[in-house]
C-alpha cells in the first residue's frame, strides 16, 4: 500500500503528527487482512487492493442545534485507546478527519445533529472520524450520513467513538447511502457509563461491499444499550455486520435487533457476540437477527454467539434466514391481493419494526420509500 | 344468481390422497355445512378450493359460474368471488388490517371511499376493538379476536361465496354468536353463498343451514336438511364410519387443538 505511508501523512501536515506517523508505521507493518482470519470470515476483504486508492477527504458538513458543541479536528489521544485492531483502524488514526460533537452536562438538544460525508473523488480513500461526547444527564441524537454517486470507485473507512456519561441518553443513526461501487469499512464503538442509555442504529442500503463492526460496551451499573439495523442488499452488493454487546458492569442491559434482506446476487453476513464479563452479574442481553432471501441467487448468513463468564444473567439469541413466509403470502393472496403487492406488503412490514425505532421520523419515511424502490428493482 | 360447483374433486397432500371425489353445488344465498370427524378432509377441501400451496389436485373441477377456478392462482380466485375464512389466520408482522383491506379493494378495482367508516362500523357490529384495525394482522390477537377479524374482512370484501373453515374453533360463545350472525346477514343481504366447515352444530344456532353434508374419509357419505346435524349431535359419526382406516387426512401441526373448544370438538 504505497500511498498510505508516513510520508503521505507528513505531506498532509495534520495535527497530532507524531501519533499519526506512528499509526501509519504500524499499518505498514501489519499483514493485510484475509477471509482466513476469523474476524473477516465470509467477507470480501481479499478483493480489496489498497493500491487502487490514494488518501483523500470527504466533504463533511455538520448541522447542529444551539447548545451542542462541534469541533473539526480533535485530539487523537483523547478517546482513542492504543489497541491495534486492524490495518484500517490504524489507517483511520493516521489519515482521519475528525469531528467532535459534545453536549454539555444536563443539556437536552432540541433537534438532532446531522453529519453528512460526501465522497466525490474517484480513487480516493477517506477516513472520517466522529467523536460524540454526551456529558452527564444530557440528551442528544446524532445522524451520520455517507453519500457517494453511483459508479464512484472509492473507499470509506469511518470510525465512530461514542462516550455516554452517567445518566446520559444518546441516540446515533448511521445511514449508508453510498453508490454501488464504493466500499465501506466502518467501525463503531460506544461506551455507556452508569445508568446511561445508548442507541446505535444503522441503515445500510448502499455500497458495494459495506461492513459495519459495531461494539456497544456498558461499563457502569444500570447502563443500557440498544443496537438496531436495517440492511438491504441488491444486485451484487454485500452487507457485512459484526456486532458486540459487551457487559462489563453489574445489572446492565443490552438489546439488539438486526433485520436484513438480500436479492438478486447480493449477500449479507451477520455475526454477533454477546459477552458477559465476570463482574456483570444480574445483566440481561438479547439478540435477534432476521434475514429475508428474496431471490434464489441471493445468500445470507447469520452467526450468533454467546460468551458468558458469570451466572445470574438472562440472555437469549434468535436468528432466521429464509424466503418470504409462504403462509403470510398465501394469507394476503387469499384476500385477492396480487403476488407482487403481497410480497411488497410483507417485506415493508418486515422492515417496519426497525424503521419505527429509528430516532429520526422524517428520515424513516424517506428510507421506507428507498426500500420500496429497491424491492421494485428485484429480479427473481 | 351465482353457482359454485365442485365436481368429482380429488386431491392429495404430500402424496397421500385425501379427497376421493367431492360433489357440491352451492347457489347464491345458500348455506351448505360440511361436518365430519377429524381427518375426514374438511380443511383439505377448503384449502384446495382456495388454492393453498401444498395441495395437489388429482382430478375433478371447481367452477364459479362456469369459470374454472382450479386454473387460477389464489388471488384471482379471490377476485373471482371466493373468500376463505381461515381456521388459523396467519400473523403478518408490520401489515395492518386496514391497509390490507385497502389493497384488496384497489386490486379489485373497487373504491376505497368511506373505507375507514365502513371498517369502524363493521368492527362495532361484531365487537372487534377498533384500535385493532390499525394493528398488524393477527399479531398478538386472541383466538376470538382473530375470528372477528376474519369475519370483518368477509363483511368488507363481500365475496359471492365464503368458505368458513372452522370459524367456531377458538371462539367463546359471544364471539361465535356475533360472527355467525354477521355471516347469516351477509347471506340474506348480499346473497352470499357459504360453504361452512365445522365439527359441531353450535355454530348453526345463529347461522341457518340449508344443507348438511357428512364428509368421512374424503367422501360425502350423506346429505340432508338441518335435521341431519341434530341427528349427528345425538348419535355421532359412528354410523358413517367404515372399518377401513386407510387414507385418513394426516394430522399436521396446524390441526392440533389450540384451545379448549378444539379439545371438546375432538
JSON list of N, CA and C in Angstrom, two decimals, chain A residues 319-373:
[
{"chain": "A", "resi": 319, "resn": "UNK", "atom": "N", "xyz": [-32.06, -16.29, 15.51]},
{"chain": "A", "resi": 319, "resn": "UNK", "atom": "CA", "xyz": [-31.69, -15.87, 14.16]},
{"chain": "A", "resi": 319, "resn": "UNK", "atom": "C", "xyz": [-32.43, -16.72, 13.13]},
{"chain": "A", "resi": 320, "resn": "UNK", "atom": "N", "xyz": [-32.83, -16.07, 12.05]},
{"chain": "A", "resi": 320, "resn": "UNK", "atom": "CA", "xyz": [-33.51, -16.78, 10.97]},
{"chain": "A", "resi": 320, "resn": "UNK", "atom": "C", "xyz": [-32.99, -16.28, 9.63]},
{"chain": "A", "resi": 321, "resn": "UNK", "atom": "N", "xyz": [-32.94, -17.18, 8.67]},
{"chain": "A", "resi": 321, "resn": "UNK", "atom": "CA", "xyz": [-32.63, -16.85, 7.28]},
{"chain": "A", "resi": 321, "resn": "UNK", "atom": "C", "xyz": [-33.62, -17.61, 6.42]},
{"chain": "A", "resi": 322, "resn": "UNK", "atom": "N", "xyz": [-34.34, -16.92, 5.54]},
{"chain": "A", "resi": 322, "resn": "UNK", "atom": "CA", "xyz": [-35.26, -17.67, 4.68]},
{"chain": "A", "resi": 322, "resn": "UNK", "atom": "C", "xyz": [-36.06, -16.76, 3.78]},
{"chain": "A", "resi": 323, "resn": "UNK", "atom": "N", "xyz": [-36.80, -17.37, 2.84]},
{"chain": "A", "resi": 323, "resn": "UNK", "atom": "CA", "xyz": [-37.62, -16.57, 1.93]},
{"chain": "A", "resi": 323, "resn": "UNK", "atom": "C", "xyz": [-38.86, -16.03, 2.65]},
{"chain": "A", "resi": 324, "resn": "UNK", "atom": "N", "xyz": [-39.64, -15.27, 1.92]},
{"chain": "A", "resi": 324, "resn": "UNK", "atom": "CA", "xyz": [-40.91, -14.76, 2.45]},
{"chain": "A", "resi": 324, "resn": "UNK", "atom": "C", "xyz": [-41.76, -15.93, 2.90]},
{"chain": "A", "resi": 325, "resn": "UNK", "atom": "N", "xyz": [-42.35, -15.79, 4.08]},
{"chain": "A", "resi": 325, "resn": "UNK", "atom": "CA", "xyz": [-43.15, -16.85, 4.67]},
{"chain": "A", "resi": 325, "resn": "UNK", "atom": "C", "xyz": [-44.33, -17.19, 3.75]},
{"chain": "A", "resi": 326, "resn": "UNK", "atom": "N", "xyz": [-44.40, -18.49, 3.40]},
{"chain": "A", "resi": 326, "resn": "UNK", "atom": "CA", "xyz": [-45.43, -18.96, 2.47]},
{"chain": "A", "resi": 326, "resn": "UNK", "atom": "C", "xyz": [-46.84, -18.72, 3.01]},
{"chain": "A", "resi": 327, "resn": "UNK", "atom": "N", "xyz": [-47.02, -18.90, 4.31]},
{"chain": "A", "resi": 327, "resn": "UNK", "atom": "CA", "xyz": [-48.35, -18.71, 4.92]},
{"chain": "A", "resi": 327, "resn": "UNK", "atom": "C", "xyz": [-48.77, -17.24, 4.86]},
{"chain": "A", "resi": 328, "resn": "UNK", "atom": "N", "xyz": [-47.81, -16.34, 5.12]},
{"chain": "A", "resi": 328, "resn": "UNK", "atom": "CA", "xyz": [-48.14, -14.92, 5.07]},
{"chain": "A", "resi": 328, "resn": "UNK", "atom": "C", "xyz": [-48.53, -14.51, 3.66]},
{"chain": "A", "resi": 329, "resn": "UNK", "atom": "N", "xyz": [-47.75, -14.99, 2.69]},
{"chain": "A", "resi": 329, "resn": "UNK", "atom": "CA", "xyz": [-48.03, -14.66, 1.31]},
{"chain": "A", "resi": 329, "resn": "UNK", "atom": "C", "xyz": [-49.41, -15.18, 0.90]},
{"chain": "A", "resi": 330, "resn": "UNK", "atom": "N", "xyz": [-49.71, -16.45, 1.27]},
{"chain": "A", "resi": 330, "resn": "UNK", "atom": "CA", "xyz": [-51.00, -17.02, 0.90]},
{"chain": "A", "resi": 330, "resn": "UNK", "atom": "C", "xyz": [-52.15, -16.27, 1.58]},
{"chain": "A", "resi": 331, "resn": "UNK", "atom": "N", "xyz": [-51.93, -15.90, 2.82]},
{"chain": "A", "resi": 331, "resn": "UNK", "atom": "CA", "xyz": [-52.99, -15.18, 3.53]},
{"chain": "A", "resi": 331, "resn": "UNK", "atom": "C", "xyz": [-53.37, -13.91, 2.75]},
{"chain": "A", "resi": 332, "resn": "UNK", "atom": "N", "xyz": [-52.38, -13.14, 2.35]},
{"chain": "A", "resi": 332, "resn": "UNK", "atom": "CA", "xyz": [-52.67, -11.89, 1.62]},
{"chain": "A", "resi": 332, "resn": "UNK", "atom": "C", "xyz": [-53.24, -12.19, 0.24]},
{"chain": "A", "resi": 333, "resn": "UNK", "atom": "N", "xyz": [-52.70, -13.19, -0.45]},
{"chain": "A", "resi": 333, "resn": "UNK", "atom": "CA", "xyz": [-53.21, -13.52, -1.78]},
{"chain": "A", "resi": 333, "resn": "UNK", "atom": "C", "xyz": [-54.64, -14.01, -1.71]},
{"chain": "A", "resi": 334, "resn": "UNK", "atom": "N", "xyz": [-54.99, -14.71, -0.62]},
{"chain": "A", "resi": 334, "resn": "UNK", "atom": "CA", "xyz": [-56.36, -15.21, -0.49]},
{"chain": "A", "resi": 334, "resn": "UNK", "atom": "C", "xyz": [-57.34, -14.06, -0.28]},
{"chain": "A", "resi": 335, "resn": "UNK", "atom": "N", "xyz": [-56.82, -12.86, -0.05]},
{"chain": "A", "resi": 335, "resn": "UNK", "atom": "CA", "xyz": [-57.67, -11.67, 0.03]},
{"chain": "A", "resi": 335, "resn": "UNK", "atom": "C", "xyz": [-57.78, -10.98, -1.33]},
{"chain": "A", "resi": 336, "resn": "UNK", "atom": "N", "xyz": [-57.21, -11.60, -2.35]},
{"chain": "A", "resi": 336, "resn": "UNK", "atom": "CA", "xyz": [-57.31, -11.04, -3.69]},
{"chain": "A", "resi": 336, "resn": "UNK", "atom": "C", "xyz": [-56.18, -10.08, -4.03]},
{"chain": "A", "resi": 337, "resn": "UNK", "atom": "N", "xyz": [-55.13, -10.10, -3.23]},
{"chain": "A", "resi": 337, "resn": "UNK", "atom": "CA", "xyz": [-54.00, -9.19, -3.46]},
{"chain": "A", "resi": 337, "resn": "UNK", "atom": "C", "xyz": [-52.98, -9.90, -4.35]},
{"chain": "A", "resi": 338, "resn": "UNK", "atom": "N", "xyz": [-52.58, -9.30, -5.47]},
{"chain": "A", "resi": 338, "resn": "UNK", "atom": "CA", "xyz": [-51.64, -9.95, -6.39]},
{"chain": "A", "resi": 338, "resn": "UNK", "atom": "C", "xyz": [-50.29, -10.23, -5.71]},
{"chain": "A", "resi": 339, "resn": "UNK", "atom": "N", "xyz": [-49.57, -11.25, -6.18]},
{"chain": "A", "resi": 339, "resn": "UNK", "atom": "CA", "xyz": [-48.33, -11.68, -5.50]},
{"chain": "A", "resi": 339, "resn": "UNK", "atom": "C", "xyz": [-47.31, -10.56, -5.29]},
{"chain": "A", "resi": 340, "resn": "UNK", "atom": "N", "xyz": [-47.12, -9.70, -6.34]},
{"chain": "A", "resi": 340, "resn": "UNK", "atom": "CA", "xyz": [-46.07, -8.68, -6.18]},
{"chain": "A", "resi": 340, "resn": "UNK", "atom": "C", "xyz": [-46.44, -7.67, -5.10]},
{"chain": "A", "resi": 341, "resn": "UNK", "atom": "N", "xyz": [-47.74, -7.39, -4.96]},
{"chain": "A", "resi": 341, "resn": "UNK", "atom": "CA", "xyz": [-48.16, -6.46, -3.90]},
{"chain": "A", "resi": 341, "resn": "UNK", "atom": "C", "xyz": [-48.11, -7.16, -2.54]},
{"chain": "A", "resi": 342, "resn": "UNK", "atom": "N", "xyz": [-48.50, -8.42, -2.51]},
{"chain": "A", "resi": 342, "resn": "UNK", "atom": "CA", "xyz": [-48.42, -9.18, -1.25]},
{"chain": "A", "resi": 342, "resn": "UNK", "atom": "C", "xyz": [-46.99, -9.22, -0.73]},
{"chain": "A", "resi": 343, "resn": "UNK", "atom": "N", "xyz": [-46.04, -9.47, -1.64]},
{"chain": "A", "resi": 343, "resn": "UNK", "atom": "CA", "xyz": [-44.63, -9.52, -1.23]},
{"chain": "A", "resi": 343, "resn": "UNK", "atom": "C", "xyz": [-44.15, -8.15, -0.74]},
{"chain": "A", "resi": 344, "resn": "UNK", "atom": "N", "xyz": [-44.59, -7.12, -1.43]},
{"chain": "A", "resi": 344, "resn": "UNK", "atom": "CA", "xyz": [-44.21, -5.78, -1.03]},
{"chain": "A", "resi": 344, "resn": "UNK", "atom": "C", "xyz": [-44.72, -5.47, 0.38]},
{"chain": "A", "resi": 345, "resn": "UNK", "atom": "N", "xyz": [-45.96, -5.85, 0.65]},
{"chain": "A", "resi": 345, "resn": "UNK", "atom": "CA", "xyz": [-46.51, -5.62, 1.98]},
{"chain": "A", "resi": 345, "resn": "UNK", "atom": "C", "xyz": [-45.72, -6.38, 3.04]},
{"chain": "A", "resi": 346, "resn": "UNK", "atom": "N", "xyz": [-45.39, -7.64, 2.73]},
{"chain": "A", "resi": 346, "resn": "UNK", "atom": "CA", "xyz": [-44.68, -8.45, 3.72]},
{"chain": "A", "resi": 346, "resn": "UNK", "atom": "C", "xyz": [-43.27, -7.89, 3.97]},
{"chain": "A", "resi": 347, "resn": "UNK", "atom": "N", "xyz": [-42.57, -7.50, 2.89]},
{"chain": "A", "resi": 347, "resn": "UNK", "atom": "CA", "xyz": [-41.19, -7.02, 3.06]},
{"chain": "A", "resi": 347, "resn": "UNK", "atom": "C", "xyz": [-41.18, -5.67, 3.79]},
{"chain": "A", "resi": 348, "resn": "UNK", "atom": "N", "xyz": [-42.06, -4.76, 3.40]},
{"chain": "A", "resi": 348, "resn": "UNK", "atom": "CA", "xyz": [-42.10, -3.47, 4.10]},
{"chain": "A", "resi": 348, "resn": "UNK", "atom": "C", "xyz": [-42.53, -3.67, 5.55]},
{"chain": "A", "resi": 349, "resn": "UNK", "atom": "N", "xyz": [-43.46, -4.59, 5.77]},
{"chain": "A", "resi": 349, "resn": "UNK", "atom": "CA", "xyz": [-43.89, -4.90, 7.14]},
{"chain": "A", "resi": 349, "resn": "UNK", "atom": "C", "xyz": [-42.75, -5.46, 7.97]},
{"chain": "A", "resi": 350, "resn": "UNK", "atom": "N", "xyz": [-41.93, -6.28, 7.32]},
{"chain": "A", "resi": 350, "resn": "UNK", "atom": "CA", "xyz": [-40.75, -6.87, 7.98]},
{"chain": "A", "resi": 350, "resn": "UNK", "atom": "C", "xyz": [-39.80, -5.76, 8.47]},
{"chain": "A", "resi": 351, "resn": "UNK", "atom": "N", "xyz": [-39.60, -4.75, 7.62]},
{"chain": "A", "resi": 351, "resn": "UNK", "atom": "CA", "xyz": [-38.66, -3.68, 7.98]},
{"chain": "A", "resi": 351, "resn": "UNK", "atom": "C", "xyz": [-39.28, -2.62, 8.90]},
{"chain": "A", "resi": 352, "resn": "UNK", "atom": "N", "xyz": [-40.61, -2.55, 8.92]},
{"chain": "A", "resi": 352, "resn": "UNK", "atom": "CA", "xyz": [-41.24, -1.51, 9.73]},
{"chain": "A", "resi": 352, "resn": "UNK", "atom": "C", "xyz": [-40.86, -1.59, 11.20]},
{"chain": "A", "resi": 353, "resn": "UNK", "atom": "N", "xyz": [-40.64, -2.81, 11.67]},
{"chain": "A", "resi": 353, "resn": "UNK", "atom": "CA", "xyz": [-40.27, -2.98, 13.08]},
{"chain": "A", "resi": 353, "resn": "UNK", "atom": "C", "xyz": [-39.00, -2.20, 13.41]},
{"chain": "A", "resi": 354, "resn": "UNK", "atom": "N", "xyz": [-38.06, -2.15, 12.46]},
{"chain": "A", "resi": 354, "resn": "UNK", "atom": "CA", "xyz": [-36.83, -1.37, 12.67]},
{"chain": "A", "resi": 354, "resn": "UNK", "atom": "C", "xyz": [-37.08, 0.11, 12.37]},
{"chain": "A", "resi": 355, "resn": "UNK", "atom": "N", "xyz": [-37.76, 0.39, 11.26]},
{"chain": "A", "resi": 355, "resn": "UNK", "atom": "CA", "xyz": [-37.99, 1.79, 10.88]},
{"chain": "A", "resi": 355, "resn": "UNK", "atom": "C", "xyz": [-38.70, 2.57, 11.99]},
{"chain": "A", "resi": 356, "resn": "UNK", "atom": "N", "xyz": [-39.64, 1.90, 12.66]},
{"chain": "A", "resi": 356, "resn": "UNK", "atom": "CA", "xyz": [-40.39, 2.57, 13.73]},
{"chain": "A", "resi": 356, "resn": "UNK", "atom": "C", "xyz": [-39.50, 2.94, 14.91]},
{"chain": "A", "resi": 357, "resn": "UNK", "atom": "N", "xyz": [-38.37, 2.27, 15.02]},
{"chain": "A", "resi": 357, "resn": "UNK", "atom": "CA", "xyz": [-37.49, 2.54, 16.17]},
{"chain": "A", "resi": 357, "resn": "UNK", "atom": "C", "xyz": [-36.37, 3.50, 15.84]},
{"chain": "A", "resi": 358, "resn": "UNK", "atom": "N", "xyz": [-36.28, 3.93, 14.58]},
{"chain": "A", "resi": 358, "resn": "UNK", "atom": "CA", "xyz": [-35.21, 4.87, 14.22]},
{"chain": "A", "resi": 358, "resn": "UNK", "atom": "C", "xyz": [-35.48, 6.21, 14.92]},
{"chain": "A", "resi": 359, "resn": "UNK", "atom": "N", "xyz": [-34.40, 6.87, 15.34]},
{"chain": "A", "resi": 359, "resn": "UNK", "atom": "CA", "xyz": [-34.60, 8.09, 16.13]},
{"chain": "A", "resi": 359, "resn": "UNK", "atom": "C", "xyz": [-35.05, 9.29, 15.29]},
{"chain": "A", "resi": 360, "resn": "UNK", "atom": "N", "xyz": [-35.11, 9.18, 13.98]},
{"chain": "A", "resi": 360, "resn": "UNK", "atom": "CA", "xyz": [-35.48, 10.33, 13.16]},
{"chain": "A", "resi": 360, "resn": "UNK", "atom": "C", "xyz": [-36.67, 9.95, 12.28]},
{"chain": "A", "resi": 361, "resn": "UNK", "atom": "N", "xyz": [-37.86, 10.40, 12.68]},
{"chain": "A", "resi": 361, "resn": "UNK", "atom": "CA", "xyz": [-39.08, 10.02, 11.98]},
{"chain": "A", "resi": 361, "resn": "UNK", "atom": "C", "xyz": [-39.12, 10.37, 10.51]},
{"chain": "A", "resi": 362, "resn": "UNK", "atom": "N", "xyz": [-38.90, 11.64, 10.14]},
{"chain": "A", "resi": 362, "resn": "UNK", "atom": "CA", "xyz": [-39.00, 12.01, 8.73]},
{"chain": "A", "resi": 362, "resn": "UNK", "atom": "C", "xyz": [-38.02, 11.23, 7.84]},
{"chain": "A", "resi": 363, "resn": "UNK", "atom": "N", "xyz": [-36.82, 10.99, 8.35]},
{"chain": "A", "resi": 363, "resn": "UNK", "atom": "CA", "xyz": [-35.85, 10.22, 7.58]},
{"chain": "A", "resi": 363, "resn": "UNK", "atom": "C", "xyz": [-36.34, 8.78, 7.38]},
{"chain": "A", "resi": 364, "resn": "UNK", "atom": "N", "xyz": [-37.04, 8.24, 8.39]},
{"chain": "A", "resi": 364, "resn": "UNK", "atom": "CA", "xyz": [-37.57, 6.88, 8.28]},
{"chain": "A", "resi": 364, "resn": "UNK", "atom": "C", "xyz": [-38.54, 6.76, 7.11]},
{"chain": "A", "resi": 365, "resn": "UNK", "atom": "N", "xyz": [-39.34, 7.80, 6.89]},
{"chain": "A", "resi": 365, "resn": "UNK", "atom": "CA", "xyz": [-40.29, 7.79, 5.78]},
{"chain": "A", "resi": 365, "resn": "UNK", "atom": "C", "xyz": [-39.54, 7.71, 4.45]},
{"chain": "A", "resi": 366, "resn": "UNK", "atom": "N", "xyz": [-38.49, 8.51, 4.33]},
{"chain": "A", "resi": 366, "resn": "UNK", "atom": "CA", "xyz": [-37.67, 8.52, 3.11]},
{"chain": "A", "resi": 366, "resn": "UNK", "atom": "C", "xyz": [-36.97, 7.18, 2.91]},
{"chain": "A", "resi": 367, "resn": "UNK", "atom": "N", "xyz": [-36.48, 6.60, 3.99]},
{"chain": "A", "resi": 367, "resn": "UNK", "atom": "CA", "xyz": [-35.80, 5.31, 3.88]},
{"chain": "A", "resi": 367, "resn": "UNK", "atom": "C", "xyz": [-36.78, 4.21, 3.48]},
{"chain": "A", "resi": 368, "resn": "UNK", "atom": "N", "xyz": [-38.00, 4.31, 3.98]},
{"chain": "A", "resi": 368, "resn": "UNK", "atom": "CA", "xyz": [-39.03, 3.32, 3.63]},
{"chain": "A", "resi": 368, "resn": "UNK", "atom": "C", "xyz": [-39.29, 3.37, 2.11]},
{"chain": "A", "resi": 369, "resn": "UNK", "atom": "N", "xyz": [-39.31, 4.57, 1.56]},
{"chain": "A", "resi": 369, "resn": "UNK", "atom": "CA", "xyz": [-39.50, 4.70, 0.10]},
{"chain": "A", "resi": 369, "resn": "UNK", "atom": "C", "xyz": [-38.34, 4.07, -0.66]},
{"chain": "A", "resi": 370, "resn": "UNK", "atom": "N", "xyz": [-37.13, 4.27, -0.14]},
{"chain": "A", "resi": 370, "resn": "UNK", "atom": "CA", "xyz": [-35.97, 3.68, -0.82]},
{"chain": "A", "resi": 370, "resn": "UNK", "atom": "C", "xyz": [-36.01, 2.16, -0.76]},
{"chain": "A", "resi": 371, "resn": "UNK", "atom": "N", "xyz": [-36.49, 1.63, 0.35]},
{"chain": "A", "resi": 371, "resn": "UNK", "atom": "CA", "xyz": [-36.65, 0.17, 0.46]},
{"chain": "A", "resi": 371, "resn": "UNK", "atom": "C", "xyz": [-37.66, -0.31, -0.58]},
{"chain": "A", "resi": 372, "resn": "UNK", "atom": "N", "xyz": [-38.77, 0.41, -0.71]},
{"chain": "A", "resi": 372, "resn": "UNK", "atom": "CA", "xyz": [-39.79, 0.04, -1.70]},
{"chain": "A", "resi": 372, "resn": "UNK", "atom": "C", "xyz": [-39.25, 0.09, -3.12]},
{"chain": "A", "resi": 373, "resn": "UNK", "atom": "N", "xyz": [-38.42, 1.10, -3.41]},
{"chain": "A", "resi": 373, "resn": "UNK", "atom": "CA", "xyz": [-37.84, 1.23, -4.75]},
{"chain": "A", "resi": 373, "resn": "UNK", "atom": "C", "xyz": [-36.88, 0.07, -5.03]}
]
